[in-house]
Short mmCIF file of C-alpha atoms and ligand atoms in Angstrom, two decimals:
data_model
loop_
_atom_site.label_atom_id
_atom_site.label_comp_id
_atom_site.label_asym_id
_atom_site.label_seq_id
_atom_site.Cartn_x
_atom_site.Cartn_y
_atom_site.Cartn_z
CA LYS A 24 -0.08 -0.09 0.15
CA GLU A 25 1.05 3.68 -0.94
CA LYS A 26 -0.40 6.91 0.01
CA ALA A 27 -0.76 9.30 -2.67
CA LYS A 28 -2.09 12.91 -2.41
CA CYS A 29 -4.81 13.69 -5.13
CA ALA A 30 -3.33 16.79 -7.44
CA VAL A 31 -6.88 17.90 -8.09
CA CYS A 32 -8.31 18.07 -4.54
CA ARG A 33 -5.37 17.39 -2.33
CA THR A 34 -6.89 14.54 -0.55
CA GLU A 35 -4.41 11.82 0.64
CA THR A 36 -5.43 8.31 0.26
CA GLU A 37 -4.00 4.91 0.41
CA TYR A 38 -3.61 2.96 -2.76
CA THR A 39 -2.56 -0.66 -3.46
CA GLY A 40 0.43 -0.82 -5.60
CA ILE A 41 0.60 -3.11 -8.36
CA ALA A 42 2.76 -6.04 -7.18
CA SER A 43 4.15 -8.73 -9.34
CA THR A 44 1.53 -11.49 -9.89
CA ASN A 45 1.55 -14.94 -11.36
CA SER A 46 -0.08 -15.52 -14.50
CA PHE A 47 -1.24 -18.60 -15.87
CA GLY A 48 -2.91 -19.82 -19.07
CA SER A 49 -2.91 -17.72 -22.29
CA PRO A 50 -3.59 -14.22 -22.90
CA ASP A 51 -6.71 -13.35 -25.26
CA ILE A 52 -5.79 -12.06 -28.78
CA ASP A 53 -6.54 -8.51 -27.58
CA THR A 54 -3.68 -9.08 -25.07
CA ARG A 55 -6.11 -9.38 -22.20
CA PRO A 56 -4.23 -11.32 -19.53
CA PRO A 57 -5.46 -14.62 -17.94
CA GLN A 58 -7.51 -14.41 -14.86
CA MET A 59 -4.82 -14.40 -12.18
CA LYS A 60 -3.27 -11.13 -13.65
CA ARG A 61 -6.43 -9.58 -14.46
CA SER A 62 -7.69 -9.73 -10.82
CA THR A 63 -5.08 -6.92 -10.19
CA MET A 64 -6.80 -4.68 -12.71
CA PHE A 65 -8.26 -2.63 -9.85
CA ALA A 66 -4.75 -1.48 -9.35
CA TRP A 67 -4.00 -0.24 -12.67
CA VAL A 68 -5.94 2.88 -11.93
CA GLN A 69 -6.14 5.12 -8.98
CA ARG A 70 -9.55 6.71 -8.30
CA CYS A 71 -9.75 9.57 -5.48
CA PRO A 72 -12.53 8.87 -3.47
CA GLU A 73 -12.95 12.48 -2.69
CA CYS A 74 -13.16 14.11 -6.11
CA GLY A 75 -13.06 11.03 -8.34
CA TYR A 76 -9.79 11.79 -10.26
CA CYS A 77 -8.95 8.53 -11.90
CA ALA A 78 -5.12 8.11 -13.15
CA SER A 79 -2.57 5.84 -13.16
CA ASP A 80 -0.99 8.25 -10.47
CA VAL A 81 -3.39 10.98 -8.88
CA SER A 82 -0.62 12.76 -7.48
CA LYS A 83 -0.16 14.42 -10.96
CA ALA A 84 -2.81 16.57 -12.91
CA THR A 85 -2.33 19.59 -15.14
CA SER A 86 -5.24 22.41 -14.85
CA GLN A 87 -6.51 20.96 -17.95
CA VAL A 88 -6.86 17.63 -16.35
CA ALA A 89 -8.29 19.16 -13.21
CA SER A 90 -11.12 21.09 -15.31
CA MET A 91 -12.03 17.82 -17.12
CA VAL A 92 -12.39 16.01 -13.64
CA HIS A 93 -14.85 18.93 -12.76
CA SER A 94 -16.64 18.61 -16.16
CA SER A 95 -20.28 17.41 -16.16
CA GLU A 96 -19.35 14.68 -18.74
CA TYR A 97 -16.64 13.34 -16.24
CA ILE A 98 -18.99 13.55 -13.22
CA ARG A 99 -21.79 11.71 -15.57
CA GLN A 100 -19.31 8.96 -16.58
CA LEU A 101 -18.04 8.49 -13.11
CA ALA A 102 -21.27 7.35 -11.82
CA ASP A 103 -22.71 5.89 -15.01
CA SER A 104 -24.81 2.94 -13.59
CA SER A 105 -24.83 0.79 -16.89
CA TYR A 106 -21.00 0.38 -16.29
CA PRO A 107 -19.26 -1.51 -13.62
CA GLU A 108 -17.46 0.77 -11.19
CA LEU A 109 -14.07 -0.32 -12.32
CA ALA A 110 -15.14 0.51 -16.07
CA ASN A 111 -16.26 3.77 -15.26
CA SER A 112 -12.72 4.42 -13.48
CA PHE A 113 -11.07 3.37 -16.71
CA LEU A 114 -13.32 5.37 -18.89
CA CYS A 115 -12.73 8.46 -16.50
CA LYS A 116 -8.98 7.74 -17.10
CA ALA A 117 -9.82 7.55 -20.94
CA LEU A 118 -11.16 11.14 -20.70
CA VAL A 119 -8.13 12.27 -18.68
CA ASP A 120 -5.63 10.72 -21.13
CA GLU A 121 -7.76 12.45 -24.18
CA ILE A 122 -7.73 15.89 -22.95
CA SER A 123 -4.04 15.37 -22.20
CA SER A 124 -3.51 14.56 -25.77
CA ASP A 125 -2.38 10.91 -25.05
CA TYR A 126 -4.38 9.14 -27.51
CA ALA A 127 -2.42 5.83 -26.97
CA ARG A 128 -3.05 5.76 -23.25
CA ALA A 129 -6.43 6.79 -23.89
CA THR A 130 -7.05 3.56 -26.08
CA TRP A 131 -5.39 1.13 -23.37
CA SER A 132 -7.77 2.89 -20.75
CA LEU A 133 -10.79 2.11 -23.08
CA ILE A 134 -9.36 -1.47 -23.65
CA HIS A 135 -9.05 -1.94 -19.79
CA ALA A 136 -12.76 -0.60 -19.46
CA ALA A 137 -13.57 -3.26 -21.93
CA TRP A 138 -12.11 -6.07 -19.56
CA ALA A 139 -13.76 -4.65 -16.71
CA CYS A 140 -16.98 -5.21 -18.35
CA ASP A 141 -16.26 -8.66 -19.75
CA ASP A 142 -15.48 -9.38 -16.11
CA ALA A 143 -18.75 -8.35 -15.16
CA HIS A 144 -20.65 -9.95 -17.84
CA ARG A 145 -21.87 -6.74 -19.41
CA ASP A 146 -21.59 -7.49 -23.00
CA GLY A 147 -23.43 -4.27 -24.39
CA PRO A 148 -21.13 -1.85 -22.42
CA ALA A 149 -17.95 -3.79 -23.31
CA LYS A 150 -19.14 -3.40 -26.99
CA THR A 151 -19.08 0.41 -26.54
CA CYS A 152 -16.03 0.51 -24.84
CA ARG A 153 -14.43 -1.34 -27.80
CA SER A 154 -15.96 0.57 -30.57
CA ASN A 155 -14.69 3.72 -28.69
CA ALA A 156 -11.21 2.05 -28.46
CA VAL A 157 -11.27 1.47 -32.23
CA GLY A 158 -11.82 5.34 -32.68
CA MET A 159 -9.10 6.36 -30.22
CA ILE A 160 -6.52 3.94 -31.97
CA ARG A 161 -7.25 5.70 -35.22
CA LYS A 162 -6.77 8.99 -33.39
CA ALA A 163 -3.61 7.95 -32.00
CA ILE A 164 -2.33 6.58 -35.44
CA ASP A 165 -3.41 10.31 -36.87
CA PHE A 166 -1.23 11.97 -34.04
CA GLY A 167 1.75 9.64 -34.73
CA GLN A 168 1.45 7.69 -31.60
CA LYS A 169 1.81 4.03 -30.94
CA ILE A 170 -0.27 1.95 -28.87
CA ALA A 171 2.28 -1.13 -29.06
CA ASP A 172 5.96 -1.02 -29.81
CA GLN A 173 5.93 -4.50 -31.67
CA VAL A 174 5.24 -4.21 -35.30
CA GLY A 175 1.95 -5.56 -36.22
CA LEU A 176 0.55 -5.72 -32.67
CA GLU A 177 -1.21 -2.64 -32.87
CA THR A 178 -2.95 -4.07 -36.38
CA ALA A 179 -3.63 -7.17 -34.57
CA ILE A 180 -5.39 -5.46 -31.55
CA GLN A 181 -7.40 -3.45 -33.95
CA ILE A 182 -8.60 -6.23 -35.70
CA ASP A 183 -9.84 -8.04 -32.88
CA LEU A 184 -11.69 -5.13 -31.58
CA LEU A 185 -13.57 -4.69 -34.66
CA ARG A 186 -14.36 -8.42 -34.92
CA ARG A 187 -15.67 -8.26 -31.00
CA VAL A 188 -18.31 -5.67 -31.98
CA GLY A 189 -19.18 -7.38 -35.12
CA ARG A 190 -17.40 -5.02 -37.56
CA PHE A 191 -16.40 -8.01 -39.75
CA SER A 192 -16.06 -6.20 -43.01
CA GLU A 193 -13.81 -3.59 -41.57
CA ALA A 194 -11.69 -6.11 -39.87
CA LYS A 195 -11.17 -8.32 -42.81
CA LYS A 196 -10.22 -5.12 -45.15
CA LEU A 197 -7.60 -4.20 -42.23
CA ILE A 198 -6.19 -7.74 -42.65
CA GLN A 199 -6.06 -7.47 -46.56
CA THR A 200 -4.42 -4.31 -46.31
CA GLN A 201 -2.08 -4.61 -43.53
CA ARG A 202 -0.81 -8.52 -44.04
CA ASP A 203 2.03 -7.56 -46.18
CA THR A 204 3.60 -5.25 -43.70
CA ILE A 205 3.43 -7.93 -40.95
CA THR A 206 6.86 -10.17 -40.67
CA GLU A 207 6.29 -11.82 -37.15
CA ASP A 208 5.02 -15.40 -37.60
CA ILE A 209 3.04 -15.48 -34.68
CA ILE A 210 1.08 -12.20 -35.56
CA LEU A 211 0.50 -13.83 -38.99
CA ASN A 212 -0.88 -17.16 -37.46
CA ILE A 213 -3.15 -14.65 -35.40
CA LEU A 214 -4.47 -12.84 -38.72
CA THR A 215 -5.05 -16.24 -40.20
CA PHE A 216 -7.08 -17.17 -37.24
CA GLN A 217 -9.00 -14.06 -37.13
CA GLU A 218 -9.81 -14.69 -40.77
CA THR A 219 -11.33 -17.82 -39.73
CA LEU A 220 -13.38 -16.34 -37.03
CA ILE A 221 -14.58 -13.56 -39.20
CA ALA A 222 -15.71 -15.93 -41.83
CA SER A 223 -17.99 -17.60 -39.03
CA GLU A 224 -19.09 -14.18 -37.72
CA ASP A 225 -17.59 -15.06 -34.33
CA GLU A 226 -17.71 -12.03 -31.95
CA THR A 227 -16.65 -14.13 -28.84
CA CYS A 228 -13.43 -13.98 -26.92
CA HIS A 229 -10.58 -16.29 -27.97
CA THR A 230 -6.98 -16.80 -26.61
CA ILE A 231 -3.84 -16.35 -28.27
CA SER A 232 -2.77 -19.87 -27.80
CA GLU A 233 -5.96 -20.95 -29.95
CA ALA A 234 -4.13 -18.98 -32.94
CA LEU A 235 -1.10 -20.95 -32.51
CA PRO A 236 0.44 -24.25 -33.57
CA ALA A 237 0.22 -26.61 -30.60
CA GLN A 238 3.82 -26.69 -29.87
CA ILE A 239 4.12 -22.92 -29.04
CA THR A 240 2.77 -21.60 -25.75
CA PRO A 241 2.69 -18.14 -25.32
CA VAL A 242 4.42 -16.98 -21.96
CA VAL A 243 4.04 -14.13 -19.63
CA GLU A 244 7.85 -13.35 -18.47
CA PRO A 245 8.04 -11.46 -15.37
CA LYS A 246 9.49 -7.96 -15.79
CA LYS A 247 8.25 -7.87 -19.17
CA LYS A 248 5.19 -5.78 -20.08
CA TRP A 249 2.43 -8.05 -20.05
CA TRP A 250 1.34 -7.45 -23.44
CA LYS A 251 4.92 -7.95 -24.94
CA ILE A 252 4.14 -11.71 -24.65
CA TRP A 253 5.92 -13.17 -27.69
ZN1 ZN B 12 -9.20 14.13 -5.51
#
């Protein structure tokens, strides 16, 4: 546990830090980690109990961020009962990231909100988060920001988001236009797997290991960022 003073309202709160956790099983194809790791998701975002500021570190905020936290849009999102509470924290963090012009971070906040909805079995809200993440990735790309360092991973994530919200023709088109730019076998395997899922209009969640030949098991290594699993 660590104490942090909210940069918006000056309230000091104790937050649980992200300790290293074990992760078993295969991540999903949008890089969503297996259950053990996912259960620490609450610690990926700090939410000030006083003013509702949501950030990975509430001790930092610009004046622009502070006015976002006080905006009606933000206050409405923070208490939106159609989403689980954790999803609202990530969605509010996405608003903060966006106002800070960090569209790559905002994309991940939206994806994390989708995972929080998945875990609470809220399918409709999860779809809304994923649709918004697709828009945010495009904005990130337009502004020259990368959502993942690994070549092709950004495309793989985009395709999965589109498929999960039933935007099959857009997903298919993206595979067709991007395949030649991808060199890594694992990503190419995933794209081929995605084509099969798209052909059968499958919107459900699948793991990375399903997309890979049986002898390869994706391993989440400690100290590596969890989405750099290959
Ligand atoms: Zn606060």
